Structures are given as C-alpha cells and as structure tokens.
Short mmCIF file of C-alpha atoms in Angstrom, two decimals:
data_model
loop_
_atom_site.label_atom_id
_atom_site.label_comp_id
_atom_site.label_asym_id
_atom_site.label_seq_id
_atom_site.Cartn_x
_atom_site.Cartn_y
_atom_site.Cartn_z
CA MET A 1 0.00 0.00 0.00
CA ALA A 2 2.82 2.37 0.83
CA GLU A 3 4.28 1.78 -2.62
CA LYS A 4 1.08 3.22 -4.12
CA VAL A 5 1.93 6.63 -2.65
CA LYS A 6 3.62 9.07 -5.02
CA PRO A 7 6.64 11.07 -3.81
CA GLY A 8 5.63 14.42 -2.39
CA GLU A 9 2.07 13.46 -1.48
CA ILE A 10 0.71 14.26 1.98
CA VAL A 11 -0.85 11.08 3.31
CA ALA A 12 -3.53 10.35 5.89
CA ASP A 13 -3.24 6.85 7.34
CA VAL A 14 -6.68 6.10 8.78
CA GLY A 15 -6.59 3.30 11.34
CA THR A 16 -2.81 3.43 11.57
CA ASP A 17 -2.52 0.70 14.23
CA HIS A 18 1.26 0.25 14.81
CA GLY A 19 2.15 3.18 12.57
CA TYR A 20 4.36 1.16 10.25
CA ILE A 21 3.14 2.79 7.03
CA PRO A 22 3.67 6.44 8.14
CA VAL A 23 7.13 5.61 9.49
CA TRP A 24 8.12 3.80 6.27
CA LEU A 25 6.89 6.71 4.11
CA VAL A 26 8.95 9.32 5.93
CA GLN A 27 11.99 7.06 6.34
CA LYS A 28 12.05 6.49 2.57
CA GLN A 29 11.58 10.26 2.08
CA ILE A 30 8.48 9.63 -0.01
CA CYS A 31 6.47 11.95 2.22
CA SER A 32 7.69 14.95 4.17
CA ARG A 33 4.58 14.78 6.35
CA VAL A 34 2.02 12.11 7.26
CA ILE A 35 -1.12 12.25 9.38
CA ALA A 36 -1.77 9.05 11.35
CA SER A 37 -5.00 8.42 13.21
CA ASP A 38 -6.74 5.64 15.08
CA ILE A 39 -10.05 5.28 16.87
CA LYS A 40 -8.38 3.74 19.95
CA ASP A 41 -5.72 5.37 22.11
CA GLY A 42 -3.80 2.13 22.70
CA PRO A 43 -2.87 1.51 19.04
CA LEU A 44 -2.22 5.22 18.54
CA GLN A 45 0.28 5.29 21.41
CA THR A 46 1.94 2.22 19.91
CA ALA A 47 2.26 4.14 16.64
CA VAL A 48 3.80 7.07 18.51
CA ARG A 49 6.40 4.73 20.03
CA THR A 50 7.13 3.23 16.61
CA ALA A 51 7.78 6.72 15.24
CA LYS A 52 9.95 7.71 18.22
CA ASN A 53 12.03 4.54 17.91
CA ALA A 54 12.61 5.44 14.25
CA CYS A 55 13.36 9.10 15.15
CA VAL A 56 10.67 10.43 12.78
CA GLU A 57 7.95 11.48 15.24
CA ASP A 58 8.37 15.16 14.28
CA LYS A 59 7.15 14.37 10.75
CA ILE A 60 3.97 12.52 11.76
CA ASP A 61 0.82 14.19 13.09
CA PHE A 62 -0.99 11.74 15.39
CA ARG A 63 -4.74 12.05 15.95
CA LEU A 64 -7.23 10.14 18.07
CA CYS A 65 -10.47 10.08 16.10
CA CYS A 66 -13.10 7.99 14.37
CA GLY A 67 -12.39 7.73 10.65
CA LEU A 68 -11.79 11.16 9.15
CA ASP A 69 -13.68 13.10 11.84
CA LYS A 70 -10.70 15.30 12.76
CA TYR A 71 -9.48 15.87 9.21
CA SER A 72 -10.21 18.73 6.87
CA SER A 73 -10.51 18.31 3.13
CA ASP A 74 -7.49 20.45 2.27
CA GLU A 75 -4.74 18.91 4.43
CA PHE A 76 -3.86 15.71 2.56
CA ASP A 77 -3.70 14.29 -0.96
CA THR A 78 -4.05 10.56 -0.36
CA ALA A 79 -5.82 8.55 2.32
CA ILE A 80 -4.90 4.99 3.21
CA ILE A 81 -7.88 3.13 4.68
CA ALA A 82 -6.76 -0.41 5.37
CA GLY A 83 -7.08 -3.40 7.65
CA MET A 84 -10.77 -3.01 8.44
CA GLY A 85 -14.08 -4.45 7.29
CA GLY A 86 -15.92 -3.16 4.26
CA GLU A 87 -18.81 -1.93 6.39
CA THR A 88 -16.41 0.20 8.46
CA ILE A 89 -14.87 1.68 5.32
CA ILE A 90 -18.35 2.53 4.05
CA SER A 91 -19.18 4.35 7.30
CA ILE A 92 -15.92 6.34 7.09
CA LEU A 93 -16.58 7.44 3.50
CA GLU A 94 -20.27 8.16 4.17
CA ALA A 95 -19.20 10.65 6.84
CA ALA A 96 -16.67 12.30 4.50
CA PRO A 97 -18.17 12.63 0.99
CA TRP A 98 -15.44 15.16 0.15
CA THR A 99 -13.07 12.21 -0.22
CA LYS A 100 -14.24 11.96 -3.85
CA SER A 101 -11.61 14.61 -4.59
CA LYS A 102 -8.82 12.49 -3.04
CA LYS A 103 -6.87 9.41 -3.98
CA LEU A 104 -7.88 6.55 -1.70
CA ILE A 105 -5.80 3.44 -1.12
CA ILE A 106 -8.26 0.92 0.27
CA GLN A 107 -7.64 -2.57 1.61
CA PRO A 108 -10.86 -4.16 2.90
CA GLN A 109 -10.82 -7.24 5.10
CA SER A 110 -14.42 -8.30 4.48
CA LYS A 111 -17.71 -7.43 2.71
CA LEU A 112 -15.95 -6.79 -0.61
CA PRO A 113 -19.05 -7.16 -2.85
CA GLU A 114 -21.03 -4.83 -0.58
CA LEU A 115 -18.22 -2.26 -0.56
CA ARG A 116 -17.84 -2.44 -4.35
CA ARG A 117 -21.56 -1.89 -4.78
CA TRP A 118 -21.54 1.06 -2.38
CA LEU A 119 -18.62 2.68 -4.21
CA PHE A 120 -20.39 2.33 -7.56
CA GLU A 121 -23.67 3.70 -6.20
CA ASN A 122 -21.98 6.68 -4.53
CA GLU A 123 -19.85 7.77 -7.50
CA TYR A 124 -16.49 6.40 -6.47
CA LYS A 125 -14.42 4.69 -9.14
CA ILE A 126 -11.95 1.83 -8.72
CA LEU A 127 -8.96 2.98 -10.79
CA ASP A 128 -6.72 0.01 -10.09
CA ALA A 129 -6.71 -3.27 -8.20
CA GLU A 130 -3.87 -5.49 -7.03
CA LEU A 131 -3.56 -8.71 -5.06
CA VAL A 132 -1.01 -9.15 -2.28
CA TYR A 133 -0.08 -12.35 -0.45
CA ASP A 134 0.87 -12.19 3.22
CA THR A 135 0.97 -14.81 5.99
CA GLY A 136 -1.22 -17.36 4.24
CA ARG A 137 -3.85 -15.00 2.87
CA ILE A 138 -4.46 -13.03 -0.31
CA TYR A 139 -5.48 -9.40 0.22
CA LEU A 140 -7.03 -7.02 -2.30
CA VAL A 141 -5.80 -3.43 -2.60
CA TRP A 142 -7.78 -0.79 -4.52
CA ILE A 143 -6.90 2.66 -5.78
CA VAL A 144 -10.14 4.65 -5.64
CA SER A 145 -11.21 8.19 -6.51
CA GLY A 146 -14.38 10.03 -7.34
CA GLY A 147 -15.99 9.22 -10.66
CA ARG A 148 -18.80 7.34 -12.34
CA GLU A 149 -18.27 3.78 -13.48
CA GLU A 150 -20.41 1.21 -15.25
CA ASN A 151 -21.37 -1.57 -12.91
CA ASP A 152 -22.66 -5.09 -13.41
CA LYS A 153 -23.11 -8.08 -11.15
CA PHE A 154 -19.88 -9.66 -12.34
CA SER A 155 -17.77 -6.61 -11.47
CA GLU A 156 -19.17 -6.77 -7.94
CA VAL A 157 -17.32 -10.08 -7.56
CA LEU A 158 -14.07 -9.62 -9.49
CA ASP A 159 -12.20 -6.51 -10.64
CA TYR A 160 -11.56 -6.34 -14.37
CA GLN A 161 -8.19 -4.69 -13.66
CA LEU A 162 -6.90 -7.93 -12.15
CA ILE A 163 -7.73 -9.77 -15.36
CA GLU A 164 -6.31 -7.09 -17.63
CA LYS A 165 -2.96 -6.90 -15.81
CA ARG A 166 -2.74 -10.70 -15.42
CA ASP A 167 -2.17 -10.41 -11.71
CA PRO A 168 0.13 -13.29 -10.70
CA LEU A 169 -2.13 -14.18 -7.76
CA LEU A 170 -5.31 -14.17 -9.85
CA SER A 171 -5.68 -17.95 -10.18
CA SER A 172 -5.38 -18.55 -6.43
CA TYR A 173 -7.69 -15.63 -5.67
CA ILE A 174 -10.37 -16.88 -8.07
CA GLU A 175 -10.20 -20.33 -6.49
CA GLY A 176 -11.31 -18.71 -3.23
CA LEU A 177 -14.09 -16.83 -5.02
CA ILE A 178 -15.37 -20.03 -6.64
CA LYS A 179 -15.55 -21.77 -3.26
CA ARG A 180 -17.44 -18.82 -1.81
CA GLU A 181 -19.90 -18.62 -4.69
CA LEU A 182 -20.50 -22.40 -4.65
CA LYS A 183 -21.35 -22.14 -0.94
CA ILE A 184 -23.78 -19.31 -1.66
CA LEU A 185 -25.33 -21.26 -4.54
CA ASN A 186 -25.79 -24.30 -2.33
CA GLY A 187 -27.61 -22.19 0.23
CA MET A 188 -29.82 -20.60 -2.44
CA GLU A 189 -30.84 -23.98 -3.85
CA LYS A 190 -31.75 -25.26 -0.38
CA GLY A 191 -33.58 -22.09 0.62
CA ALA A 192 -37.30 -21.84 1.19
CA ASN A 193 -37.75 -19.13 -1.45
CA VAL A 194 -35.95 -20.34 -4.55
CA ASN A 195 -35.16 -17.60 -7.09
CA ASP A 196 -34.53 -19.33 -10.41
CA ALA A 197 -33.10 -16.19 -12.04
CA GLU A 198 -30.59 -15.64 -9.26
CA ILE A 199 -29.59 -19.31 -9.27
CA THR A 200 -29.07 -19.19 -13.04
CA PHE A 201 -26.90 -16.08 -12.72
CA LYS A 202 -24.88 -17.63 -9.91
CA LYS A 203 -24.18 -20.71 -12.02
CA GLU A 204 -23.13 -18.53 -14.97
CA LEU A 205 -20.87 -16.51 -12.67
CA ILE A 206 -19.16 -19.63 -11.33
CA ARG A 207 -18.68 -20.93 -14.87
CA GLU A 208 -17.12 -17.62 -15.96
CA LEU A 209 -14.83 -17.57 -12.92
CA LYS A 210 -13.62 -21.07 -13.79
CA ASN A 211 -12.91 -19.95 -17.37
CA ILE A 212 -10.94 -16.91 -16.17
CA LYS A 213 -8.98 -19.10 -13.77
CA GLU A 214 -8.13 -21.52 -16.57
CA ASP A 215 -7.01 -18.63 -18.81
CA ALA A 216 -4.85 -17.28 -15.97
CA ILE A 217 -3.19 -20.66 -15.53
CA ASN A 218 -2.54 -20.91 -19.27
CA GLY A 219 -1.25 -17.34 -19.51
CA LYS A 220 -4.11 -16.03 -21.65
CA SER A 221 -5.48 -12.47 -21.33
#
C-alpha cells in the first residue's frame, strides 16, 4: 500500500494501528509529512512509540479520532484506509463525501461485494486493483477516486483490472471466489424461497470464474 503513494504526497493513514506505514513513508523520504490516526488510544500510542524509535515522530501528526472526523478536506492528498471491514470503510466514507476529490488506497478485510456496490452507487471509481499475499492470505488493494463507473453483477465479484494486468495471484484468488460462490449457490438452492433467475446467474458466474482461472493458468489475457 505504501508503494502506491507518489513522492511528495501528503498522506492520511486512517486506522494506523502500529504506525508502520507512516514511518516507512517518511523514512524512505516519499512523504515529508504524514497524518496518522486511530479510533483507539492504545494503538495510537503504539504508533507514537514506533515513530519515536525510528526518530521520525516530528514528521507525523498523530490524531485520536473515528475515521476522518478530525481531518479537513485540504490537508492531505491521499488517504490509506486499510485493515478493516468493508462496512467500516463505508461508514468512514459516508461521513466524508469530500473524499471523492482524493486518492484513496483501500484494503478491505471483508464485505468486498457490498463495498464495491456502495462505491459504484456513490460515485467512487476503482482505478486500479492489485492482489497481495501475506501470511497465508491473499489481500485485495484498490486505488479509488471520485468518478462514475459502469457496474454489473460480475464486477461486484471480481475486478476487471486484475484480469487485464494478469495479476500473478489471480488464479489462487479466483479459487477462493469459486468456493465462496458455490457455498452461496448451495444455500440458495436449499432455501425456502428459490429464485430461479438468481440461481441461473450464480451458475453462470461460477462458470465464468472457472474460465478466467483456466485462462490465468494458461497465460491467456
């Protein structure tokens, strides 16, 4: 995520936790100033200690707040919102609609389809997507900004950017999506109110995901 920041940008790290990203950005001289915030004082104080140990605390502005509550729209260029559930990210952006004018680096931990749908419906555009592997799990990182984008049910499940760039983790990531969608399909078929149209779509989606996975394995675009 830090590598998505351009040199010279002023960054807001929302939910900074241990403060590793702000410290890395100033140590590498990518940013001359970073704002780091957290909703809990414990993690924020840990971030302060991380910065002091690295001798960069004078270049980081620490704030105890919920989301972007103690930020103004003119004091940063890029916001990193990472390591939290999709519903939490939605609540942060709902409270700060002015973020449409910013670059957002988003890494959701859950509720990805719901977050995608919310972004589309509220005129945020996913400019880029990338997969990252860490400690046994694949994470999705988005670059988001304000803008209108065409949406369909397939794009709520998988980002076209991952297919276009042939992301090296795409095959493994799709395998997880297929398992999830098969579980959902199984529940739909056993449900009391069977929706034939939704079941048909879900089967088509799974078939398309399998095709994309096969193409990724064979090196096709």
